[in-house]
GROMACS .gro file of C-alpha atoms in nm:
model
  421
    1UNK     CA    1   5.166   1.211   2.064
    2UNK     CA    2   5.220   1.249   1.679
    3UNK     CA    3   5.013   0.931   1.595
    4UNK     CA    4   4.745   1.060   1.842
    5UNK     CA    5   4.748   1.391   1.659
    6UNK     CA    6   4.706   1.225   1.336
    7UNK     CA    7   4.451   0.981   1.388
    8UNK     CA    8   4.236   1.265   1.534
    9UNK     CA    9   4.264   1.433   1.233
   10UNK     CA   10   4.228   1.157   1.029
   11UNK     CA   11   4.570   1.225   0.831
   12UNK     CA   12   4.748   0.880   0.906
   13UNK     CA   13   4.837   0.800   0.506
   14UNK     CA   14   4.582   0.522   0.315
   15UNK     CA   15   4.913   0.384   0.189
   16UNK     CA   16   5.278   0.359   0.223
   17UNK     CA   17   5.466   0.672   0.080
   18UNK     CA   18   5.815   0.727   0.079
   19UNK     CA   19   5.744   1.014   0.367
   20UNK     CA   20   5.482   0.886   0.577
   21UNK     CA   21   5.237   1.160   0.782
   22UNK     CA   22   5.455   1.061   1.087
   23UNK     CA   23   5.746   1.152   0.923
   24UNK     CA   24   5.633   1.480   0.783
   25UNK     CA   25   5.583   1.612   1.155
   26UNK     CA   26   5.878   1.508   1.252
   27UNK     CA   27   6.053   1.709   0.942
   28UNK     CA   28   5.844   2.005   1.072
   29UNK     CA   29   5.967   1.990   1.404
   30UNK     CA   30   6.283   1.983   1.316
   31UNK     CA   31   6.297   2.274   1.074
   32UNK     CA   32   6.174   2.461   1.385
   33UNK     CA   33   6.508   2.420   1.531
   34UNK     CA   34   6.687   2.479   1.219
   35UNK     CA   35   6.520   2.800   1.124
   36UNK     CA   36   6.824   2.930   0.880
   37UNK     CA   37   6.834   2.582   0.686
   38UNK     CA   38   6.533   2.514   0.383
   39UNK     CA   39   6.343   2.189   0.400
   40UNK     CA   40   6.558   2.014   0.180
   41UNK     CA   41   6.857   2.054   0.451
   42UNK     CA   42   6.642   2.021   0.718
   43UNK     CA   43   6.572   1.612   0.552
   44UNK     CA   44   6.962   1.620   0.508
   45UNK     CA   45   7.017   1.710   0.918
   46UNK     CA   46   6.738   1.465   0.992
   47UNK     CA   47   6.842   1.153   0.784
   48UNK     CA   48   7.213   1.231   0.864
   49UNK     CA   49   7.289   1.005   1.123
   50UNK     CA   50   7.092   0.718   0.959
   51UNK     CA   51   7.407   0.537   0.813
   52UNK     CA   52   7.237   0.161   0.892
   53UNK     CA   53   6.889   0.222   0.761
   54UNK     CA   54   6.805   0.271   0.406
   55UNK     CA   55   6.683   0.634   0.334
   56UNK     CA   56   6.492   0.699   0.040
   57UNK     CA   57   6.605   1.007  -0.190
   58UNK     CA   58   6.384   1.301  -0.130
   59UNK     CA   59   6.342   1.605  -0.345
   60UNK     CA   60   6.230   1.962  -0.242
   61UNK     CA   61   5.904   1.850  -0.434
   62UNK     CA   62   5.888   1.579  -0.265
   63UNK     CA   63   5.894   1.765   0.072
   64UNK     CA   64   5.639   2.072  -0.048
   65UNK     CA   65   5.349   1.751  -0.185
   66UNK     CA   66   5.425   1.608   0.161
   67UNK     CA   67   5.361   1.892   0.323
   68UNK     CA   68   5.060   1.984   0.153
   69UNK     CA   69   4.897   1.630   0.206
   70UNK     CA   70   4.895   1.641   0.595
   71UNK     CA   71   4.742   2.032   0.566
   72UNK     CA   72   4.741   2.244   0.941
   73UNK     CA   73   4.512   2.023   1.153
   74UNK     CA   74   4.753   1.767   1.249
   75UNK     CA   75   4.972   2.030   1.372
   76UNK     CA   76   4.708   2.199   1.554
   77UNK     CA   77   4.619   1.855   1.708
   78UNK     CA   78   4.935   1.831   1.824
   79UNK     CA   79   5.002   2.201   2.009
   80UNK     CA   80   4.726   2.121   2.177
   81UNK     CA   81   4.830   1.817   2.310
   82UNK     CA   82   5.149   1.965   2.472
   83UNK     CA   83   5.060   2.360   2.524
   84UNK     CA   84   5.025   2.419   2.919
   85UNK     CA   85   5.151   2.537   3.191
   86UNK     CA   86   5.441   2.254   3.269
   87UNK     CA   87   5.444   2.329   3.651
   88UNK     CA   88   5.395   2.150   3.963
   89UNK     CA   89   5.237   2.254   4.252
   90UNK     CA   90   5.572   2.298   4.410
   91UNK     CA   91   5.764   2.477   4.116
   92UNK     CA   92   5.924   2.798   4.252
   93UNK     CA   93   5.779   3.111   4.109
   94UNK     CA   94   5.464   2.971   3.929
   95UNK     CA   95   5.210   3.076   4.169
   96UNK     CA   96   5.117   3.415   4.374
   97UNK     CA   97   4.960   3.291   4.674
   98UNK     CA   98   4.786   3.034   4.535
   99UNK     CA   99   4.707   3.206   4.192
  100UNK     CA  100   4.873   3.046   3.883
  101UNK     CA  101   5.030   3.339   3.730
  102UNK     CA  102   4.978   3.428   3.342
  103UNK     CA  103   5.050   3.675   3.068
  104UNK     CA  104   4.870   3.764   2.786
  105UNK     CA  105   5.054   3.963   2.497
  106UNK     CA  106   5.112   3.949   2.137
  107UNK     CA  107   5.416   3.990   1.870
  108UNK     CA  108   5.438   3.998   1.496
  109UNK     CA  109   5.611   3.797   1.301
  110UNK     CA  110   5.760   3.827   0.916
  111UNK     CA  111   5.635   3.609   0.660
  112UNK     CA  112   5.756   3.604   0.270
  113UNK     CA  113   5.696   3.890   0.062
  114UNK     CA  114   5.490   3.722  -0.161
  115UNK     CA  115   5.157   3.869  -0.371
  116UNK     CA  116   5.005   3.630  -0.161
  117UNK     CA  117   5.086   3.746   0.193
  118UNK     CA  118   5.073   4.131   0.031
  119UNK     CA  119   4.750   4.085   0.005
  120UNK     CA  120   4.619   3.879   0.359
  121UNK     CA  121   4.861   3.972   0.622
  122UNK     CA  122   4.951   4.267   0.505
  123UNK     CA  123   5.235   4.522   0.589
  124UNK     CA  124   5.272   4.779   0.854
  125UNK     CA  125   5.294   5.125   0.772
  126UNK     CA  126   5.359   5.465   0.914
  127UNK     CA  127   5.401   5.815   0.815
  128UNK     CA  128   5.787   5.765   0.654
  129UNK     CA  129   5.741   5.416   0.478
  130UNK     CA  130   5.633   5.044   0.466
  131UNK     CA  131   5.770   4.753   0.646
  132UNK     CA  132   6.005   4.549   0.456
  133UNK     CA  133   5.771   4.245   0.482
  134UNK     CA  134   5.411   4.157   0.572
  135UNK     CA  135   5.380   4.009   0.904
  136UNK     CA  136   5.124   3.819   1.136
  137UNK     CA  137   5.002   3.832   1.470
  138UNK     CA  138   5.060   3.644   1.739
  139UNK     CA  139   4.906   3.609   2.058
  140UNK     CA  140   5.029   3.371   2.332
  141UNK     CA  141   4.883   3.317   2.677
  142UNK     CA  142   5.254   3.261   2.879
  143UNK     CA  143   5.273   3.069   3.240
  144UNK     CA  144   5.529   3.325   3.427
  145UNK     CA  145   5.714   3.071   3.635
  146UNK     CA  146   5.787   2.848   3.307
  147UNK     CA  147   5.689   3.068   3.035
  148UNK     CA  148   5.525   2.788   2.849
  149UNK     CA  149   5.258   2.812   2.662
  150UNK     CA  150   4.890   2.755   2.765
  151UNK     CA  151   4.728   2.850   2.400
  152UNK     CA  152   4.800   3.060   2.133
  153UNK     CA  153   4.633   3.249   1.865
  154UNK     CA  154   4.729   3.436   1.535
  155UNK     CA  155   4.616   3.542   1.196
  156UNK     CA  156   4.683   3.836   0.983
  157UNK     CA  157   4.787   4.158   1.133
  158UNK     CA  158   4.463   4.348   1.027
  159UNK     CA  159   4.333   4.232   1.328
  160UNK     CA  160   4.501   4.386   1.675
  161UNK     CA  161   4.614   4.124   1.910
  162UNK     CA  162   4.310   4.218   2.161
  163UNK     CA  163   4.110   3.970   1.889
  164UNK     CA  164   4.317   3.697   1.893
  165UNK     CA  165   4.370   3.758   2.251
  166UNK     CA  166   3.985   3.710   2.298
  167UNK     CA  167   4.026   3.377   2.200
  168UNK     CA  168   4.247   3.286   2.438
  169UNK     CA  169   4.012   3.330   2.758
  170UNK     CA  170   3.898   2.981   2.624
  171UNK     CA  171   4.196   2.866   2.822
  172UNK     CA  172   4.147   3.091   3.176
  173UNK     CA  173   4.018   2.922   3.465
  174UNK     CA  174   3.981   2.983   3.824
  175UNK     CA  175   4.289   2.977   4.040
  176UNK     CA  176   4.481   3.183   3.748
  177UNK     CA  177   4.584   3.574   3.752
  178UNK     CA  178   4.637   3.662   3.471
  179UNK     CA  179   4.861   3.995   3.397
  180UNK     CA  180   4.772   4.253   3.126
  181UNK     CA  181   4.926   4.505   2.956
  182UNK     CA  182   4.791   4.859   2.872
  183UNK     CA  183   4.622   4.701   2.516
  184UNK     CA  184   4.417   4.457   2.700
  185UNK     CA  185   4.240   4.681   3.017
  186UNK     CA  186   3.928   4.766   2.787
  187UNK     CA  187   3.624   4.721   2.941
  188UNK     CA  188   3.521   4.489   2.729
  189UNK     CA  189   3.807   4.260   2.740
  190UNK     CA  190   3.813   4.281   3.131
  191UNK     CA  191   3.461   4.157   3.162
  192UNK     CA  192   3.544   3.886   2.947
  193UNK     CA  193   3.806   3.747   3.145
  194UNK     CA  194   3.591   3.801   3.453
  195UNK     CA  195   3.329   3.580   3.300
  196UNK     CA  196   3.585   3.295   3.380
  197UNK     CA  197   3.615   3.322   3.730
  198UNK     CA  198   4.012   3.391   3.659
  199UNK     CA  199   4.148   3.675   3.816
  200UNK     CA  200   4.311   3.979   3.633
  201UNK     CA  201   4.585   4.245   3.691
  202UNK     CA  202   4.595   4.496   3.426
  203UNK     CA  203   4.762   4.782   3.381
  204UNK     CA  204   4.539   5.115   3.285
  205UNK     CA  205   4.605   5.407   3.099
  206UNK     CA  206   4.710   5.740   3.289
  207UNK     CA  207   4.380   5.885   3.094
  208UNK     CA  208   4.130   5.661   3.288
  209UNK     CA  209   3.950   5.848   3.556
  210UNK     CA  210   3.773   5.598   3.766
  211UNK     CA  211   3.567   5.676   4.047
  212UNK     CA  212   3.672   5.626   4.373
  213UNK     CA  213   3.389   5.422   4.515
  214UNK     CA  214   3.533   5.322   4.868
  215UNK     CA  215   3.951   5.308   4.984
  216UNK     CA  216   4.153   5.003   5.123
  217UNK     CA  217   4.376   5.012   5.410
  218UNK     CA  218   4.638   4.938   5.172
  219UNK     CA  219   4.628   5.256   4.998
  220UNK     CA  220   4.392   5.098   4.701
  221UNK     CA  221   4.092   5.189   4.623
  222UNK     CA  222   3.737   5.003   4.491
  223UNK     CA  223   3.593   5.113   4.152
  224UNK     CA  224   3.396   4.975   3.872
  225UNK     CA  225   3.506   4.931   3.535
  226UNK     CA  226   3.164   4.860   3.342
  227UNK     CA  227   2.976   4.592   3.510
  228UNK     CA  228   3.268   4.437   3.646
  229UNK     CA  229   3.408   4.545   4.046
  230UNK     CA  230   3.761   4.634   3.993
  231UNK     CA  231   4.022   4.740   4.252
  232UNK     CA  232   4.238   5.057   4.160
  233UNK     CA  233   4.635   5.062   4.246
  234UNK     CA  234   4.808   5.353   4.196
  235UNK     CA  235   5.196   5.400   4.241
  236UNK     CA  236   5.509   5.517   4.190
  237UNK     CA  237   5.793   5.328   4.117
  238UNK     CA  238   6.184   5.453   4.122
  239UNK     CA  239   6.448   5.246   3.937
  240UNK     CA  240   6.790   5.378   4.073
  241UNK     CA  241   7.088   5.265   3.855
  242UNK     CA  242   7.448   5.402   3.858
  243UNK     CA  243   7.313   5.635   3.582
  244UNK     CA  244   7.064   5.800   3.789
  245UNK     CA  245   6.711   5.757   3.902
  246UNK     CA  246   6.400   5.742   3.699
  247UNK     CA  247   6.022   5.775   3.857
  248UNK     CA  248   5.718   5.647   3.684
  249UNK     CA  249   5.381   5.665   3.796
  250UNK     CA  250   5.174   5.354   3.737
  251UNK     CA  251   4.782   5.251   3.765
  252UNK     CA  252   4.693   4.918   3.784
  253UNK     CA  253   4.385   4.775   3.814
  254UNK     CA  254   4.263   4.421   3.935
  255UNK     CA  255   3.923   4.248   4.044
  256UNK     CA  256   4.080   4.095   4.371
  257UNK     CA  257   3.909   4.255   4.605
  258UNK     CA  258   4.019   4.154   4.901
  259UNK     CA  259   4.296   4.423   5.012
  260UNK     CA  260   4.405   4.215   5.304
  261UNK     CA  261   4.499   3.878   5.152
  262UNK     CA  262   4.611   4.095   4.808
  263UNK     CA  263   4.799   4.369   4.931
  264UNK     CA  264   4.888   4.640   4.697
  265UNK     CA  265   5.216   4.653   4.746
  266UNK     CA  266   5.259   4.236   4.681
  267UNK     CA  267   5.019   4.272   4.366
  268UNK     CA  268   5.255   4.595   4.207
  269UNK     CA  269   5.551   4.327   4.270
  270UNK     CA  270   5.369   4.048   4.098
  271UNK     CA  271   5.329   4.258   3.810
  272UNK     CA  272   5.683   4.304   3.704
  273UNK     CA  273   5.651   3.903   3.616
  274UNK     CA  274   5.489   4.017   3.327
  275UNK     CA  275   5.775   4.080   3.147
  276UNK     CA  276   5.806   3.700   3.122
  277UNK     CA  277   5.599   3.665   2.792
  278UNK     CA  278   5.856   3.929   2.621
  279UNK     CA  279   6.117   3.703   2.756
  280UNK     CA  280   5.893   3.393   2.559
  281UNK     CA  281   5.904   3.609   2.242
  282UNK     CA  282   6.242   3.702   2.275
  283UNK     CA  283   6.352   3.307   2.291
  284UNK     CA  284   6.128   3.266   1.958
  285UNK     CA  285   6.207   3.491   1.753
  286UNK     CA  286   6.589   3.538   1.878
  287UNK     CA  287   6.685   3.209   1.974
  288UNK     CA  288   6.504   3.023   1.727
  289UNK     CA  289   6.414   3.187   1.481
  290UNK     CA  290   6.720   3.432   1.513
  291UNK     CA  291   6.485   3.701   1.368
  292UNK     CA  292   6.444   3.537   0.977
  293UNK     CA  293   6.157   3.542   0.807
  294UNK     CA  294   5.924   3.251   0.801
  295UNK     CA  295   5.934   3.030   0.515
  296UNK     CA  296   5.614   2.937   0.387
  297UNK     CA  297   5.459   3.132   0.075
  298UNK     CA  298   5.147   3.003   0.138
  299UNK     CA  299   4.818   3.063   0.438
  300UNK     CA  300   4.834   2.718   0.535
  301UNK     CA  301   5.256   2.652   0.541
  302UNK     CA  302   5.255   2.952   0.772
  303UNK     CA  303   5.038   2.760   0.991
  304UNK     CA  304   5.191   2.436   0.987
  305UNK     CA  305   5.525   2.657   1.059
  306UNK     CA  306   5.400   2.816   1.323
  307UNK     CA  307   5.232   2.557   1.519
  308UNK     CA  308   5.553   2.370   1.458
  309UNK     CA  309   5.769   2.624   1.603
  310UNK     CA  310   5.551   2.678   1.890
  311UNK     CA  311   5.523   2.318   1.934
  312UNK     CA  312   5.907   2.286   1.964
  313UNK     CA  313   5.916   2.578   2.212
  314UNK     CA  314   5.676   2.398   2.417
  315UNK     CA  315   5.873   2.072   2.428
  316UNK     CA  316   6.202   2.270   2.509
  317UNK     CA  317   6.010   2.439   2.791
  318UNK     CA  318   5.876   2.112   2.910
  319UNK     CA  319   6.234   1.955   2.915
  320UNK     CA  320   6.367   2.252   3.136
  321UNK     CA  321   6.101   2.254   3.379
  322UNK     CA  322   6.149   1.879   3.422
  323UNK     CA  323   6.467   1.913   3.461
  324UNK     CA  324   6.482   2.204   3.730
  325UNK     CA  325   6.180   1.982   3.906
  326UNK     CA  326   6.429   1.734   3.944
  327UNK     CA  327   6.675   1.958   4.153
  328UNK     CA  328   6.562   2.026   4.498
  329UNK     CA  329   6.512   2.437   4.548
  330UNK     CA  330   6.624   2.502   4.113
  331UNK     CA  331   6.390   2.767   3.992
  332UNK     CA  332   6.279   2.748   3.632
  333UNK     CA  333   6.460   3.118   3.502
  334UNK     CA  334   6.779   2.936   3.605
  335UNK     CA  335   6.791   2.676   3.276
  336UNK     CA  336   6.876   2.842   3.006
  337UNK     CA  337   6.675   2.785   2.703
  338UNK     CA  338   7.001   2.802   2.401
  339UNK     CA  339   7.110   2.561   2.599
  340UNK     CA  340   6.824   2.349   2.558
  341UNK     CA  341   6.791   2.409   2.252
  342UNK     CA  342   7.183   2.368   2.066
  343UNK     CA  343   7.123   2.027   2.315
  344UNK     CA  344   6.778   1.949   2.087
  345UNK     CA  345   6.996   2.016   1.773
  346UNK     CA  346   7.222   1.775   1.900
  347UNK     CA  347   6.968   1.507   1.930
  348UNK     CA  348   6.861   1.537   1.602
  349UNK     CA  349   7.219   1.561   1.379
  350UNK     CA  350   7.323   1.211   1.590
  351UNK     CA  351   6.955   1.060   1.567
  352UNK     CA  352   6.997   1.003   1.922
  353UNK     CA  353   6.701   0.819   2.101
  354UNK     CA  354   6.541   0.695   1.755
  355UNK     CA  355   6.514   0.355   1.916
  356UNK     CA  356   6.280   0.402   2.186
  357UNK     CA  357   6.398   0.237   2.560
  358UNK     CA  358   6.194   0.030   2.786
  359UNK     CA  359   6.274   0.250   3.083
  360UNK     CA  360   6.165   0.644   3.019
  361UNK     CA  361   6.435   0.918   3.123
  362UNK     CA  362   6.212   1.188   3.229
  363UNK     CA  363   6.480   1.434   3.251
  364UNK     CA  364   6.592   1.306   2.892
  365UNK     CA  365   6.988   1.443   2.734
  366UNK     CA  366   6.842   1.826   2.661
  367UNK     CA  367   6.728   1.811   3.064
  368UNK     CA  368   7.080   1.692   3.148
  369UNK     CA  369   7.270   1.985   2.964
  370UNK     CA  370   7.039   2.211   3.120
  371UNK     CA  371   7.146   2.088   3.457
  372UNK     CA  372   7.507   2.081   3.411
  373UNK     CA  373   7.471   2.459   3.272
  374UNK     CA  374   7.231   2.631   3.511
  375UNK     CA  375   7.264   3.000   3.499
  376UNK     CA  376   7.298   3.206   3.816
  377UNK     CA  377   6.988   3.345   4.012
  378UNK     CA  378   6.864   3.650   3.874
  379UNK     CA  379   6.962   3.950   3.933
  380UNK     CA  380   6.774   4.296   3.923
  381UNK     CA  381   6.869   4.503   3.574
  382UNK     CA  382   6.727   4.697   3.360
  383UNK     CA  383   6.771   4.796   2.983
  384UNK     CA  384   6.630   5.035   2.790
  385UNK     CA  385   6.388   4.976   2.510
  386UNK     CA  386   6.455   5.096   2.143
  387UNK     CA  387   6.314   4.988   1.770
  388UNK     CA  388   6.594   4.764   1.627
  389UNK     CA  389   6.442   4.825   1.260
  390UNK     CA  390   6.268   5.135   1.294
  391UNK     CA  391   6.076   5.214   0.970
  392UNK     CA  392   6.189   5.600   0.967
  393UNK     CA  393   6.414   5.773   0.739
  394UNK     CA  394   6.599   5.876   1.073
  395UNK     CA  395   6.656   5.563   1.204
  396UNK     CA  396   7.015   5.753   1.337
  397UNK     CA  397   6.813   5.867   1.627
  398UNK     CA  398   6.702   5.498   1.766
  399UNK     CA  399   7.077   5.418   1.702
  400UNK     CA  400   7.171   5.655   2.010
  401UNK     CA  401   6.980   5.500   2.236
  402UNK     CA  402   7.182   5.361   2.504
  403UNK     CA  403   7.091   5.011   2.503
  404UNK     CA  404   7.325   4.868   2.798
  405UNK     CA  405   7.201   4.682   3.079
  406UNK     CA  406   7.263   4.769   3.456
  407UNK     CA  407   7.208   4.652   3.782
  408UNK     CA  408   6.945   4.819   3.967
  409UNK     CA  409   6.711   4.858   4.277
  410UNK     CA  410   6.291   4.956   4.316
  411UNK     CA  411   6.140   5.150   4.561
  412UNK     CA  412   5.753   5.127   4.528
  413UNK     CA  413   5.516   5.392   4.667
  414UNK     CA  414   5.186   5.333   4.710
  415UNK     CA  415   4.980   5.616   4.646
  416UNK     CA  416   4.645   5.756   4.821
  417UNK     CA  417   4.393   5.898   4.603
  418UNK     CA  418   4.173   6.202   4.728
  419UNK     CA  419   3.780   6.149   4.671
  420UNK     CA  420   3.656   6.433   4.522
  421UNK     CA  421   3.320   6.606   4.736
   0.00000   0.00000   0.00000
């Protein structure tokens, strides 16, 4: 795949260099698994194990001119040789009655404070202070069952994540529902994901009033959101924990319109999956890059770093889905991803698998480990949000939030609206 990417581009080397183009992806990759380590010990973690071969001596220099040569494209090239879904028509959780099921959402990420990024991406602000560092957008569109990713967009945070999320309906199709939160139900982005013949679930804000055009047996009810035919849920959903009960009242709306193959009640269900692109984030910028700062001072290292890093996601996510695939009735959620990934670190300190093998181990050493280690089935908890670096003087407040996690159970109530004479 790397010497696909880069003769697409065009950026195999014209001669032999002491790092060739291949090389320098691989180096990329594998700083995206050792986010807290610079380049120069990322070459020392990669060469490490290489005891029989000669290894040239490499300066930082040497790394940043290598670097520079093979530019973004290649890394580009090679995201989108490996972003999808990673599911097979039999993987447990990946589909809702048919209906490949996908997120869209966005996340920021911190990049160097440099004049550089001061000036492009920009800082967030409020009413107290700035952020500590300027930060870019990024938008991913998630498969649920896997949470791989299908494409992804980003740029400076100037522009809100329903932009870069626009460019992502490049990648919607029919046979896909794809789940939305509040940020995305615009009109305007609705129709647009219409236009693709995939089919939507978003959630709408309280302040909507649509008209009630016609009711469901279900309890839903037909509207129109623009030019596009929309269906209207409204419920109420309960989450009782041993601390008590809480009751929120949702609206979501969807252009399935068929109430009797997509109840209500199965579509409010279906939307709770899309907490699965948070969970993506979470194993980015947790687990990998175990919330540091990205390390590029320039546009175009950002880039390269970030198609990198979600390039090595997508790999990791690849390996675990394989994996589960391979066990009869495993469900994706149940390999864990550290696992996966301390397993990839592995790989790379020994230099295991540099000789390639006439026989291919599609469930590979990382697919192994996440076999051995599955975690148990899910259960049903629940965890309060909060702002881990809240940009107010009285950050004490956020501090008080109770941030344990308990079990819990859902009632869902489906509620009738009342057409107005």
């Amino acid at each position: 795949m790397v010497d696909a990417a880069l003769a697409e581009t065009g950026a195999v080397q014209q001669r032999l260099r002491k790092i060739p183009a291949r090389v320098v992806i691989y180096l990329l990759l594998a700083a995206a698994l050792f986010e807290d380590c610079g380049y120069p010990a990322v070459w020392r973690k990669l060469t490490a194990a290489l005891e029989a071969i000669p290894v040239v001596k490499i300066t930082g220099t040497a790394l940043w001119d290598a670097r520079t040569r093979l530019g973004v494209r290649p890394m580009r090239a090679l995201f989108d040789l490996l972003r999808g879904p990673a599911t097979a028509i039999r993987t447990n959780g990946a589909r809702c009655k048919g209906l490949l099921t996908v997120a869209i959402d966005g996340t920021y990420l911190d990049v160097p404070d440099s004049p550089l990024h001061r000036a492009r991406p920009g800082k967030s602000t409020n009413q107290y202070a700035a952020s500590g560092y300027p930060q870019i957008c990024l938008t991913a569109l998630v498969a649920c069952g896997t949470r791989a990713v299908l494409d992804a967009a980003f740029g400076p945070r100037s522009s809100s994540e329903t932009v870069y999320g626009q460019r992502l309906t490049r990648s919607l199709r029919a046979g896909m529902i794809v789940l939305l939160d509040r940020g995305f139900s615009s009109n305007t982005f609705l129709t647009a994901v219409a236009v693709t013949e995939a089919a939507f679930l978003a959630r709408v804000s309280a302040a909507r009033k649509p008209p009630v055009l016609g009711r469901c047996d279900d309890g839903s009810y037909l509207s129109r959101f623009g030019d596009t035919e929309v269906r209207i849920i409204e419920c109420e959903i309960t989450i009782t924990t041993s601390q008590g009960r809480r009751t929120g009242l949702y609206r979501l709306a969807t252009n399935l319109l068929h109430h009797h193959r997509y109840p209500a009640s199965d579509l409010v269900s279906l939307y709770h999956e899309r907490w699965e692109v948070e969970s993506a984030y979470f194993a980015i910028k947790k687990s990998m890059l175990g919330r540091r700062v990205l390390r590029s001072k320039t546009w175009a290292g950002i880039a390269q770093e970030v198609y990198a890093l979600l390039s090595a996601y997508q790999i990791l996510r690849i390996a675990i889905a394989d994996a589960t695939e391979a066990t009869p009735g495993a469900d994706p959620d149940r390999g864990s991803f550290s696992v996966a990934l301390q397993s990839a670190r592995d790989q790379i300190v020994q230099a295991m698998g540099v000789i390639a093998d006439t026989v291919i181990d599609l469930v590979g050493a990382i697919g192994r480990a996440v076999l051995e280690q599955l975690m148990p089935a899910r259960r049903l908890r629940v965890s309060p949000r909060a702002v881990k670096r809240p940009l107010s003087r009285y950050a004490y407040k956020s501090l008080r939030v109770d941030r344990r996690t308990y079990t819990a159970t859902i009632s869902i109530n489906i509620l009738t609206p009342t057409i107005s004479p």
